mmCIF file of C-alpha atoms (C1' of nucleotides) and ligand atoms in Angstrom:
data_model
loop_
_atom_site.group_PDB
_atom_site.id
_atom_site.type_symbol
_atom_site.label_atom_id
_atom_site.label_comp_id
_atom_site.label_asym_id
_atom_site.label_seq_id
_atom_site.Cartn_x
_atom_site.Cartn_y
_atom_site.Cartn_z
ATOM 1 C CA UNK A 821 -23.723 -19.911 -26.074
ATOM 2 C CA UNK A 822 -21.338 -21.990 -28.130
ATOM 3 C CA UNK A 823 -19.299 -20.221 -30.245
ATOM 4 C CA UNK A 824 -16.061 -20.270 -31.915
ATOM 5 C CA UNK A 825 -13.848 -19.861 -29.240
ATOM 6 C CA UNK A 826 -14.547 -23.594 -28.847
ATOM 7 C CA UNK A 827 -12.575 -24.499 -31.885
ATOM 8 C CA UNK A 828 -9.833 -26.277 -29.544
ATOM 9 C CA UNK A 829 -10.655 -28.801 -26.749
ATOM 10 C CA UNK A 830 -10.894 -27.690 -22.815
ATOM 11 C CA UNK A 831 -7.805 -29.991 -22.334
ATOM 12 C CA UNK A 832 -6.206 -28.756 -25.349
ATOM 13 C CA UNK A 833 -6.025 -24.822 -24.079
ATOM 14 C CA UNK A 834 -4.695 -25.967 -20.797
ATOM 15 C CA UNK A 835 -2.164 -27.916 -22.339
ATOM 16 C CA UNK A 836 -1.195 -24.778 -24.585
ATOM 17 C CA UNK A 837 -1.172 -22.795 -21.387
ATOM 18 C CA UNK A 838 1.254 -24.774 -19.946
ATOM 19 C CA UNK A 839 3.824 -24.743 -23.124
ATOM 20 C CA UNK A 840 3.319 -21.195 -22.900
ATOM 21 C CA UNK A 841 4.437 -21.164 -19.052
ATOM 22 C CA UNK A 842 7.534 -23.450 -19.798
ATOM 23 C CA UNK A 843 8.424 -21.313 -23.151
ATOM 24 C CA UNK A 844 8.541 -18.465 -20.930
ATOM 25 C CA UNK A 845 10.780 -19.603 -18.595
ATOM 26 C CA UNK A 846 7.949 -20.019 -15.839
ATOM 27 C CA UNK A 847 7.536 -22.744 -13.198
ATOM 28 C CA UNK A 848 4.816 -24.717 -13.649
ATOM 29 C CA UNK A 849 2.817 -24.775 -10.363
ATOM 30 C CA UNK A 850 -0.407 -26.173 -8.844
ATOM 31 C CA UNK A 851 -1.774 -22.815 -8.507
ATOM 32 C CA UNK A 852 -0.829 -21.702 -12.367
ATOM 33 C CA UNK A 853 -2.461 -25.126 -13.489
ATOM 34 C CA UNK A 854 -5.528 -24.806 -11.619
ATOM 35 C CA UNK A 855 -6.293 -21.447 -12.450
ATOM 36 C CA UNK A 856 -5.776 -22.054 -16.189
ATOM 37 C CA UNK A 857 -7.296 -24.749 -15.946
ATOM 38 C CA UNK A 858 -10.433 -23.057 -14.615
ATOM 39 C CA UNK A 859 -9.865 -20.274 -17.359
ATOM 40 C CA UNK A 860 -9.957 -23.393 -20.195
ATOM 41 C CA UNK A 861 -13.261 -24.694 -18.879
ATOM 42 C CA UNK A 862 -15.368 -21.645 -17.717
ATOM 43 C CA UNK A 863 -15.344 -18.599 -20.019
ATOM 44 C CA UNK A 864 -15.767 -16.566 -17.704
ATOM 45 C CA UNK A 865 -14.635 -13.853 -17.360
ATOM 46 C CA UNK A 866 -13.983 -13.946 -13.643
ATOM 47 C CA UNK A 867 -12.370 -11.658 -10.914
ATOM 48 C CA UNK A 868 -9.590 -12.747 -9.051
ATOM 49 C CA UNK A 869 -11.862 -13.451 -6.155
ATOM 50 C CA UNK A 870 -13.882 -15.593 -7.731
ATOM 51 C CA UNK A 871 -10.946 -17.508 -9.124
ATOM 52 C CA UNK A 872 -9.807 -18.224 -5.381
ATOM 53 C CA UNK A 873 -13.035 -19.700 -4.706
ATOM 54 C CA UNK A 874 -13.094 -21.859 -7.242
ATOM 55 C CA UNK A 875 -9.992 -22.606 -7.566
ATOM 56 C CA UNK A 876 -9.872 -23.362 -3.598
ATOM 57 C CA UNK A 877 -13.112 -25.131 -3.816
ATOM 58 C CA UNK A 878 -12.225 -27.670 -6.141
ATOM 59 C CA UNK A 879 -10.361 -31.118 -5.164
ATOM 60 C CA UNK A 880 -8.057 -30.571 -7.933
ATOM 61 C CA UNK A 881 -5.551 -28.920 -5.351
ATOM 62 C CA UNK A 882 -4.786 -26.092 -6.767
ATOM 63 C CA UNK A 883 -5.785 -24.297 -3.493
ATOM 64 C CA UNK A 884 -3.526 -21.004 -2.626
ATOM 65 C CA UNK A 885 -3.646 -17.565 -1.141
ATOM 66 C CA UNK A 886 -5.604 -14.773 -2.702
ATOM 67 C CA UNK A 887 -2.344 -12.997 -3.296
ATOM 68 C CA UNK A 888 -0.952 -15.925 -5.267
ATOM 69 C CA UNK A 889 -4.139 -15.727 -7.671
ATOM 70 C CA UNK A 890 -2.677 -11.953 -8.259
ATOM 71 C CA UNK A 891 0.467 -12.651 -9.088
ATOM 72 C CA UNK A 892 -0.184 -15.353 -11.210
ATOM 73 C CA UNK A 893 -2.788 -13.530 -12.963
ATOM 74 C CA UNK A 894 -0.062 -10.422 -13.707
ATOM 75 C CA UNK A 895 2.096 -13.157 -14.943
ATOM 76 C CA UNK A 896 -0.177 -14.221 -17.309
ATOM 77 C CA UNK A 897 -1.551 -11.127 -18.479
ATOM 78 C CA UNK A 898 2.397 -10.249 -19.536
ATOM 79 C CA UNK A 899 2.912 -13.772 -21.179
ATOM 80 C CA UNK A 900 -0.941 -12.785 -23.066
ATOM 81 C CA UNK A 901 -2.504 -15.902 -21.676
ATOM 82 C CA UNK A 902 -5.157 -14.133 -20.590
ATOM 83 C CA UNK A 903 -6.905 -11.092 -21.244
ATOM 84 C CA UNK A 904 -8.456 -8.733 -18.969
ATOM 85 C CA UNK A 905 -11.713 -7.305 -18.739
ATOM 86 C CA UNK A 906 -12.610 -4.281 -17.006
ATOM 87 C CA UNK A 907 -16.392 -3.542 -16.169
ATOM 88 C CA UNK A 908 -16.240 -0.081 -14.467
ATOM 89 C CA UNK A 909 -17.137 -1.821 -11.357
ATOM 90 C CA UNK A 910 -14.502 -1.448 -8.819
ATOM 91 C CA UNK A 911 -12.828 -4.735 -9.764
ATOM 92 C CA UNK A 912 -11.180 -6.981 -12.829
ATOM 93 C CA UNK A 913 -11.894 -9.436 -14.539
ATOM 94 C CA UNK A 914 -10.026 -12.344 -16.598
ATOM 95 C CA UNK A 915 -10.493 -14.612 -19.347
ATOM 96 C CA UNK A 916 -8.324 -16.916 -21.418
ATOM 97 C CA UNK A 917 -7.328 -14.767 -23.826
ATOM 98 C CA UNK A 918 -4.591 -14.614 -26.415
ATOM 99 C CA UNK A 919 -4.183 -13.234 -30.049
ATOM 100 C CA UNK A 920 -7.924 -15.163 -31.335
ATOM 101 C CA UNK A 921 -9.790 -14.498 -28.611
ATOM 102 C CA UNK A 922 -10.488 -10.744 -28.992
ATOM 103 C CA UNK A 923 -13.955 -10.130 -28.573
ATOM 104 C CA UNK A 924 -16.246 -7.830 -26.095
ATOM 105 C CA UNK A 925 -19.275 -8.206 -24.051
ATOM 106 C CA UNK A 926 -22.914 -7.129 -23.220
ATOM 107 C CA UNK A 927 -23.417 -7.104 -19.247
ATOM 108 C CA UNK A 928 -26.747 -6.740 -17.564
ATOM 109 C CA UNK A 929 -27.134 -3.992 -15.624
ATOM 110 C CA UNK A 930 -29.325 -5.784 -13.438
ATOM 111 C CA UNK A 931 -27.764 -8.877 -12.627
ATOM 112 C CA UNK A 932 -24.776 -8.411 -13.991
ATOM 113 C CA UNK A 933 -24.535 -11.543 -15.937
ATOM 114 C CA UNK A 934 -22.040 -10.761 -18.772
ATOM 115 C CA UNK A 935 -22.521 -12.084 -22.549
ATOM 116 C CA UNK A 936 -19.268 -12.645 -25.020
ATOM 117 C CA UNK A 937 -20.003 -11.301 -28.623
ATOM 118 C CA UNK A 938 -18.566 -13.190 -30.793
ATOM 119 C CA UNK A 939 -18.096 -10.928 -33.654
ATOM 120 C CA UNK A 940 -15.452 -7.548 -33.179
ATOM 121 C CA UNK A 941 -17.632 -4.543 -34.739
ATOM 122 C CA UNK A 942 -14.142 -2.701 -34.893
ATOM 123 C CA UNK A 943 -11.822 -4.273 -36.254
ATOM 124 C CA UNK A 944 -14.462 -6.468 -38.020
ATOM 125 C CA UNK A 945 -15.301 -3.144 -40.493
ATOM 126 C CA UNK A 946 -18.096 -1.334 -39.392
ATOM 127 C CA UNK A 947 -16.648 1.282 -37.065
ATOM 128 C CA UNK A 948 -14.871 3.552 -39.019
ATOM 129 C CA UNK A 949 -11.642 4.208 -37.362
ATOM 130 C CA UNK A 950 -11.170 8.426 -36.820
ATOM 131 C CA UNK A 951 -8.016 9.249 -38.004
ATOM 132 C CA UNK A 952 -6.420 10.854 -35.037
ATOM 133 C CA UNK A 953 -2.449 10.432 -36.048
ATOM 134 C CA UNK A 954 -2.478 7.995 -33.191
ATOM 135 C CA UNK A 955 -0.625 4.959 -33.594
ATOM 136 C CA UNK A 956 -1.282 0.818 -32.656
ATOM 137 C CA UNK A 957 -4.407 1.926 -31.987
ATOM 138 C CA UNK A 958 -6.616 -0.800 -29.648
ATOM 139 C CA UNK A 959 -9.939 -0.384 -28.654
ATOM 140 C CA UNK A 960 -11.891 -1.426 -25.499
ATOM 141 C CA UNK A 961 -15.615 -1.988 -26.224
ATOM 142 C CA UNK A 962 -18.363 -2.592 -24.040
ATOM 143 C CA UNK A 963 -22.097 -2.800 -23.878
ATOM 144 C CA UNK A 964 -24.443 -2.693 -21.674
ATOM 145 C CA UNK A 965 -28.847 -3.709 -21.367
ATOM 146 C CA UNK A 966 -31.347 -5.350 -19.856
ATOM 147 C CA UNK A 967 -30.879 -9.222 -20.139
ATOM 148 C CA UNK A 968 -34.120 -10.999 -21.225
ATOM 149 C CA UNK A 969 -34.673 -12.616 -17.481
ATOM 150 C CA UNK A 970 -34.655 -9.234 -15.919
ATOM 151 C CA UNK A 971 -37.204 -7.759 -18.461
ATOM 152 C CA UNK A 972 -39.293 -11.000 -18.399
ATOM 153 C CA UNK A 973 -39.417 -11.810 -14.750
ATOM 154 C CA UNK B 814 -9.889 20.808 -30.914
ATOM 155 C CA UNK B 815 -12.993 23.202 -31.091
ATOM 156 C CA UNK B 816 -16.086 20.949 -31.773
ATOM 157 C CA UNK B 817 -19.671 21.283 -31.960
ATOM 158 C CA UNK B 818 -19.487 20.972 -27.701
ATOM 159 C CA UNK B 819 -19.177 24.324 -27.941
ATOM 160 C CA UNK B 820 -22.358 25.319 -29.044
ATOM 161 C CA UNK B 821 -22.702 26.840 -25.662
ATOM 162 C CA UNK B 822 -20.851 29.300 -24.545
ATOM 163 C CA UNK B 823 -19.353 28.077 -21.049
ATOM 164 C CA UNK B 824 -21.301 30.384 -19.064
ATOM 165 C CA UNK B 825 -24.116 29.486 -20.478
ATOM 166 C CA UNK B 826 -23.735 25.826 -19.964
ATOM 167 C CA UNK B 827 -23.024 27.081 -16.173
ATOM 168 C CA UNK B 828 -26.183 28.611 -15.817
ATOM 169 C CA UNK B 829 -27.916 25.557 -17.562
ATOM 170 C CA UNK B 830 -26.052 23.612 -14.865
ATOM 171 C CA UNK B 831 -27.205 25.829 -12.056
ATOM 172 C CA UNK B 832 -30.759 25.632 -12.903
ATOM 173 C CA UNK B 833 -30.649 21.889 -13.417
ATOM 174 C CA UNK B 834 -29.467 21.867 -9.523
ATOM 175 C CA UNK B 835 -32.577 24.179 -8.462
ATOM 176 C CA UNK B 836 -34.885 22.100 -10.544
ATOM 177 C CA UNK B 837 -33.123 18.925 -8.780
ATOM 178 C CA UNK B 838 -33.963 20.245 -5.369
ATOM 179 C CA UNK B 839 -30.406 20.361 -4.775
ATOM 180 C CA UNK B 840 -28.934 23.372 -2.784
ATOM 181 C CA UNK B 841 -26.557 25.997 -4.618
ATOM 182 C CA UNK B 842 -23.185 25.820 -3.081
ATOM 183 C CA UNK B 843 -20.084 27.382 -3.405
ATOM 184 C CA UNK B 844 -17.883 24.007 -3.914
ATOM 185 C CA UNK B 845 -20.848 22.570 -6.583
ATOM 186 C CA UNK B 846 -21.045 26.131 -8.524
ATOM 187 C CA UNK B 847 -17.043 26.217 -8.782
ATOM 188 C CA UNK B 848 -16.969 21.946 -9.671
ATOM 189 C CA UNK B 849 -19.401 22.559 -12.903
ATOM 190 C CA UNK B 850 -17.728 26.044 -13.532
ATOM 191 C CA UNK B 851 -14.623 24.593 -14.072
ATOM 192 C CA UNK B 852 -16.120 21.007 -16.181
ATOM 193 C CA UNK B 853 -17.605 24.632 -18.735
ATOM 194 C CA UNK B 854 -14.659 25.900 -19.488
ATOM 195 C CA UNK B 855 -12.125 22.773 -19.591
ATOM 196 C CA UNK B 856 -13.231 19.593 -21.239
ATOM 197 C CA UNK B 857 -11.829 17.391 -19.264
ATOM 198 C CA UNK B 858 -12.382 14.618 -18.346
ATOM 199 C CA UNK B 859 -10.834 15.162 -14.529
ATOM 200 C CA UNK B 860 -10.143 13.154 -12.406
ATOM 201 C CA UNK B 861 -12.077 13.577 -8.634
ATOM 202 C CA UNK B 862 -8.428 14.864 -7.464
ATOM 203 C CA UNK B 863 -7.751 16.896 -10.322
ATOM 204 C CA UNK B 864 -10.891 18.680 -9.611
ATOM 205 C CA UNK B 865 -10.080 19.057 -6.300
ATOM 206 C CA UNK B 866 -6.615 20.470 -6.908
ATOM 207 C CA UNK B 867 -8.274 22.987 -9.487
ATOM 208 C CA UNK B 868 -11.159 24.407 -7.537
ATOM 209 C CA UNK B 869 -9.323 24.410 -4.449
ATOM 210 C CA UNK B 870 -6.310 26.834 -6.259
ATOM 211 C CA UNK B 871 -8.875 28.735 -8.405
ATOM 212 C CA UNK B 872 -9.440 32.207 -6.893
ATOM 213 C CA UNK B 873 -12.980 32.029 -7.156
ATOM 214 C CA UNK B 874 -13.332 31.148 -3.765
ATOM 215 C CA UNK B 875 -14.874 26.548 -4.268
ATOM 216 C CA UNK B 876 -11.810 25.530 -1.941
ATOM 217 C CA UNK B 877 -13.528 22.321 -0.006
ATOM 218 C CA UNK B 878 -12.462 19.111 0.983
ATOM 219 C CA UNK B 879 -11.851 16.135 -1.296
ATOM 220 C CA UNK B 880 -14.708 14.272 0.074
ATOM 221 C CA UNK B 881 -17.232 17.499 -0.825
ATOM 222 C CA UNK B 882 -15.740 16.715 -4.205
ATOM 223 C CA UNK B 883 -16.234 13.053 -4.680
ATOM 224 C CA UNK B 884 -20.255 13.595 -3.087
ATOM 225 C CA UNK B 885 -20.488 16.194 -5.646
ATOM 226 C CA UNK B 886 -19.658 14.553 -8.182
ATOM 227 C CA UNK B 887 -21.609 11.488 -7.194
ATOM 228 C CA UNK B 888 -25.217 13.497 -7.674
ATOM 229 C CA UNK B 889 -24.003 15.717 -10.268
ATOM 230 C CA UNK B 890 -23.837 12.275 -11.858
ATOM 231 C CA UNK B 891 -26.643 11.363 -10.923
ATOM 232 C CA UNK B 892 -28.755 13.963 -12.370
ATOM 233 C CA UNK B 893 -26.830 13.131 -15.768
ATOM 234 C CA UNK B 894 -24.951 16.890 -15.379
ATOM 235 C CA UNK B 895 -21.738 14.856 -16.054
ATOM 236 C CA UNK B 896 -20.550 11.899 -17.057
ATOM 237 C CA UNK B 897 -18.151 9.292 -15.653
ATOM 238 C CA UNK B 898 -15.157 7.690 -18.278
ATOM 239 C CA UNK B 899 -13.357 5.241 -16.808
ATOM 240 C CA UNK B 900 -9.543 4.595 -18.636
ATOM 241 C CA UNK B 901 -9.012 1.475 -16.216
ATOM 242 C CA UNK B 902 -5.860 3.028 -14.422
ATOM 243 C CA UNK B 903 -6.789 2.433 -10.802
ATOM 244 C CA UNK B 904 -8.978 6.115 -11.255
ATOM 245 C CA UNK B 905 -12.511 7.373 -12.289
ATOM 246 C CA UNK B 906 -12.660 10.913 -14.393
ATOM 247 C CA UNK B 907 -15.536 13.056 -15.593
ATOM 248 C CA UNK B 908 -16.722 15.718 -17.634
ATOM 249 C CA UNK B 909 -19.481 17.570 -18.475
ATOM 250 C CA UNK B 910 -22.464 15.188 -19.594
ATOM 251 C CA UNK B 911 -26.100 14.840 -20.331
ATOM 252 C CA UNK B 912 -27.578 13.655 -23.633
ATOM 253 C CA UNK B 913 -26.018 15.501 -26.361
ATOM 254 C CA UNK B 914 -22.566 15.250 -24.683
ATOM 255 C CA UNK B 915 -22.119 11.713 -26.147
ATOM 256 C CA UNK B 916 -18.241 10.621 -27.494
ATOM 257 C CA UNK B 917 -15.633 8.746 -26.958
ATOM 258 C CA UNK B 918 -12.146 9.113 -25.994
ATOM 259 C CA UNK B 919 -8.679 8.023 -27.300
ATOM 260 C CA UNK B 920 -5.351 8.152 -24.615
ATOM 261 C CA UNK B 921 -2.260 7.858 -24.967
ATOM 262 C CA UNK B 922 -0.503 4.817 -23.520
ATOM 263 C CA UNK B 923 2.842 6.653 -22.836
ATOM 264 C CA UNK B 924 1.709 10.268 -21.642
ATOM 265 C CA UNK B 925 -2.189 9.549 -21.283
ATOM 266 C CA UNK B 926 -2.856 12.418 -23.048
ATOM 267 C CA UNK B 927 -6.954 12.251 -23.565
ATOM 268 C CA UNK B 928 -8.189 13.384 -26.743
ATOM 269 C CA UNK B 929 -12.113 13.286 -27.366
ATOM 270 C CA UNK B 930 -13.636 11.877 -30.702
ATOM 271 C CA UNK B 931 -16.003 14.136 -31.890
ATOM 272 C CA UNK B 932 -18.050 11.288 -33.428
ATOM 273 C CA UNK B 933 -19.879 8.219 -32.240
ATOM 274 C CA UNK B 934 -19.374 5.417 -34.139
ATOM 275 C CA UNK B 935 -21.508 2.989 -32.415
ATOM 276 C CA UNK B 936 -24.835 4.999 -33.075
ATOM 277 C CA UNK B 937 -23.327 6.941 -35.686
ATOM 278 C CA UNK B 938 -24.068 4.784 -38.028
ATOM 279 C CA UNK B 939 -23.048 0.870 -39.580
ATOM 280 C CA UNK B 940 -22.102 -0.985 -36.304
ATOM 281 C CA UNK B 941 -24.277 -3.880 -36.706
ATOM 282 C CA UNK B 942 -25.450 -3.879 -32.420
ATOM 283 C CA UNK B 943 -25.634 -7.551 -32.619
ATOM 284 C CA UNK B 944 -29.263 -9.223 -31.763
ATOM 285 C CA UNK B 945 -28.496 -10.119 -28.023
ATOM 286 C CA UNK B 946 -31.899 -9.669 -27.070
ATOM 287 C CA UNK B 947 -31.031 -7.196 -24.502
ATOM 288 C CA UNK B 948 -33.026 -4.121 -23.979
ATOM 289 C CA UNK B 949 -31.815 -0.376 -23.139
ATOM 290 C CA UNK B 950 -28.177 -1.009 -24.791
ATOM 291 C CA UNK B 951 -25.252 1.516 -23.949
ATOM 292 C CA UNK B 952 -22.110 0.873 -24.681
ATOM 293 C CA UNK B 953 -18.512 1.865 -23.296
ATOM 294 C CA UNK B 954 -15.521 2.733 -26.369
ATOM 295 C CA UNK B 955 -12.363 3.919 -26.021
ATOM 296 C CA UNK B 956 -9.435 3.799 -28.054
ATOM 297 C CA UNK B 957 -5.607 3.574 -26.563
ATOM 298 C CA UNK B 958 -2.160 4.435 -28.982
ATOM 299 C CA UNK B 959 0.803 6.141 -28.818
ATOM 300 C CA UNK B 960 0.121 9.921 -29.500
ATOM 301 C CA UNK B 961 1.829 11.590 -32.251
ATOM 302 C CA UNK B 962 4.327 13.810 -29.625
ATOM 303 C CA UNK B 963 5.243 10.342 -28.213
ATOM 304 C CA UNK B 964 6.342 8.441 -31.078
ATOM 305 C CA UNK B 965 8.017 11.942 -32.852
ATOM 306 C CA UNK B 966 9.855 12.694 -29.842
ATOM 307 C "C1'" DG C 616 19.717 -35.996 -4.348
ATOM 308 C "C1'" DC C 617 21.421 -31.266 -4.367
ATOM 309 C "C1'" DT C 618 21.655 -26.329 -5.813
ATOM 310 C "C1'" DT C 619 19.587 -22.357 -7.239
ATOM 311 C "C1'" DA C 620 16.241 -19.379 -8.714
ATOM 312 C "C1'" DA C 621 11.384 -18.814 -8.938
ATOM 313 C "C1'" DT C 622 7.177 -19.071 -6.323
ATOM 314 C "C1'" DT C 623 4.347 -18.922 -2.336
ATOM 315 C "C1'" DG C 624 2.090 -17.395 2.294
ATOM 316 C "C1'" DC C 625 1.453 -14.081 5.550
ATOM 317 C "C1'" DA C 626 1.249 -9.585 7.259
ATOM 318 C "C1'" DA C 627 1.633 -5.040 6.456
ATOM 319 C "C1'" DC C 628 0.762 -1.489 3.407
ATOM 320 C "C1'" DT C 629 -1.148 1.690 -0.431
ATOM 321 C "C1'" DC C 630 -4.545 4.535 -2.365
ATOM 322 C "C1'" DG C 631 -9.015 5.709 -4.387
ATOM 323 C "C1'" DT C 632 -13.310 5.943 -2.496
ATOM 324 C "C1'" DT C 633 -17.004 5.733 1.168
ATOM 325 C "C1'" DT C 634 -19.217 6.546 5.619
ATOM 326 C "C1'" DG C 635 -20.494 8.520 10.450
ATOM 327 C "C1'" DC C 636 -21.388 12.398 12.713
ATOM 328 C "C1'" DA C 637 -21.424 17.014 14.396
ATOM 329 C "C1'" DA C 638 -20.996 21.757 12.659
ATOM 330 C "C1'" DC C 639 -22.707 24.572 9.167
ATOM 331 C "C1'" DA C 640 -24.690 26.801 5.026
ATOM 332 C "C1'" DT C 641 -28.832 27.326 1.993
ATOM 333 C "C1'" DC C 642 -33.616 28.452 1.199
ATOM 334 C "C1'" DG C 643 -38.474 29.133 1.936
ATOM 335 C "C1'" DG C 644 -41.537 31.342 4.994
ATOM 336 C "C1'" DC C 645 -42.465 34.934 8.253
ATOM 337 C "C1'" DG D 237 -33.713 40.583 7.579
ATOM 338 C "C1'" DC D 238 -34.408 36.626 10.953
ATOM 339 C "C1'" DC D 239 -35.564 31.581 11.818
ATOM 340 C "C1'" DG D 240 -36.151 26.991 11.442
ATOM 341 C "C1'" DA D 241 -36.000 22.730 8.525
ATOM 342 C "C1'" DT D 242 -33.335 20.322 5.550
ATOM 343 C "C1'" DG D 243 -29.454 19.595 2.775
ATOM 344 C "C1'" DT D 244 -24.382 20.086 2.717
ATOM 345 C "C1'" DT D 245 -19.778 20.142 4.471
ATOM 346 C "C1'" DG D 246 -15.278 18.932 7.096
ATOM 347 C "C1'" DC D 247 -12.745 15.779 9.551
ATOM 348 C "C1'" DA D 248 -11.439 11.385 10.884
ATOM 349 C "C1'" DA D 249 -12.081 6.788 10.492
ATOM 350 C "C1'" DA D 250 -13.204 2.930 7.694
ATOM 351 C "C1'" DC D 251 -13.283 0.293 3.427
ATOM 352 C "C1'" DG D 252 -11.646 -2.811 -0.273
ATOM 353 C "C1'" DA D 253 -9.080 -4.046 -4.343
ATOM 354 C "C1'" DG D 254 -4.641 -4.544 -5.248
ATOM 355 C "C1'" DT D 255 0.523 -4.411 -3.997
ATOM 356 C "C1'" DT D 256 4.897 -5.286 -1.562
ATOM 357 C "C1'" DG D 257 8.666 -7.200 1.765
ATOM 358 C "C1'" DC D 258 10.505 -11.081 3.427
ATOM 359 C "C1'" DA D 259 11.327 -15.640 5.018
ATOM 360 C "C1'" DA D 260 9.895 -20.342 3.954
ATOM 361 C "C1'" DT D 261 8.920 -23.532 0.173
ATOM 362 C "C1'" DT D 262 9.083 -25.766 -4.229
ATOM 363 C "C1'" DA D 263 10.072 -26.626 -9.209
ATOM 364 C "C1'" DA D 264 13.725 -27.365 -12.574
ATOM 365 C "C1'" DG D 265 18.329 -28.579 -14.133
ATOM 366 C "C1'" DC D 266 22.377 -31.159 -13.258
HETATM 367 MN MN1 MN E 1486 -15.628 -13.071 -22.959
HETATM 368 MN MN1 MN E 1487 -14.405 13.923 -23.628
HETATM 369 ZN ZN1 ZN E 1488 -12.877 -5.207 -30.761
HETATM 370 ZN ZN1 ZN E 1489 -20.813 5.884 -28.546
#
DNA sequence: GCTTAATTGCAACTCGTTTGCAACATCGGC
DNA sequence: GCCGATGTTGCAAACGAGTTGCAATTAAGC
């Protein structure tokens, strides 16, 4: 599903990642490059677990201890590198993420592949936004189906 | 906030409760009668503890263990007698559910103060569901700002 | 290169939630 | 009302995602 979220290059997000780690003062590490650069090349989004695998799995030697991929991830949740995602299963998820990249997601309920709408019904117009006297109001947004395999096969 | 939830009076959503347990097959308890007594007559949502704490101080004689609760809850849920919300701090809340329960929820990021939108609008009305070719869509909202006694005070 | 502060690995820990199992209530039938 | 079958509970132990303390390591600036 190509979207616009492609707009910049792979290799151009990572390298914006890692101006973002130096503006901020932070070291710039194998770990920190592999994982973003796993973020820039895979939407995902992915939990921290399956970042370690990857991330350990690949020969680009980013390999590091499941508690590193935490505390990297924190890191660049603060620094909004990344956004996170939160299912209602029992664990998180990430994705490169960032002021542009606001968007939600439909996730099988089957096989739990996840979907990345391109288009924010919120903020977009549609939803009209209760007045509630609340203020810097966000929104998290998620749906949920039957993908097409799982009703086909 | 009184809203059209309360179309019921509490004890009669109780005894709607009750009878949805006998026609479940499920045994009458103490702990279960005092659990969906107290999701009537407070909106909620609680969390599994809060419930707990709750029935276990209420004189009407629920006290159990934590563990009763969570099982409770778990085929209370099940039979669609409650719902689940989950706020993504590290804990799982519910309140009273079933079809015509449906709304959403907007907390407060400083005192997490829960207030429920009477309104839905996904189904409501303009949200264009985007054509994902999923089947069975749900969907998750909630809204998160700084509550009106937060940014006064 | 050398210094210093940030980052990492490892082990221990937290906390919401789940599970095993024996004791115990509920409910239908007598 | 009593009785047995089945569902429910309490307690303790286990689980798993995420966090924390601390000593060893590494990146960044000079
Ligand atoms: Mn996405
Ligand atoms: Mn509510
Ligand atoms: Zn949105
Ligand atoms: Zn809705």
């Amino acid at each position: 599903m190509a979207t616009k979220h492609h707009a910049h290059s792979h290799k151009q997000e990572k390298v914006d990642a890692e101006d973002a780690l130096r503006n901020a003062g932070l070291k710039v590490t194998k770990p920190r490059l592999a994982i973003l650069d796993l973020l820039a090349s895979e939407h995902g989004p992915f939990t921290p677990d399956e970042i370690h695998v990857r991330v350990t799995q690949s020969k680009a030697a980013g390999a590091c201890d499941l508690v590193t991929i935490y505390r990297c991830l924190a890191k660049f949740e603060g620094l909004s590198l990344i956004n996170r995602c939160d299912f209602g299963d029992g664990t998180v998820r990430y994705e490169l993420g960032g002021k542009d990249h606001h968007h939600h997601h439909i996730i099988c309920r089957l096989c739990k592949r996840v979907d990345s709408l391109p288009d924010c019904p919120v903020e977009d117009k549609s939803i009209k936004m209760p007045k509630t006297g609340f203020r810097d109001v966000s929104h998290r947004l998620e749906f949920f189906g039957i993908c097409p395999d799982c009703y086909a096969g």
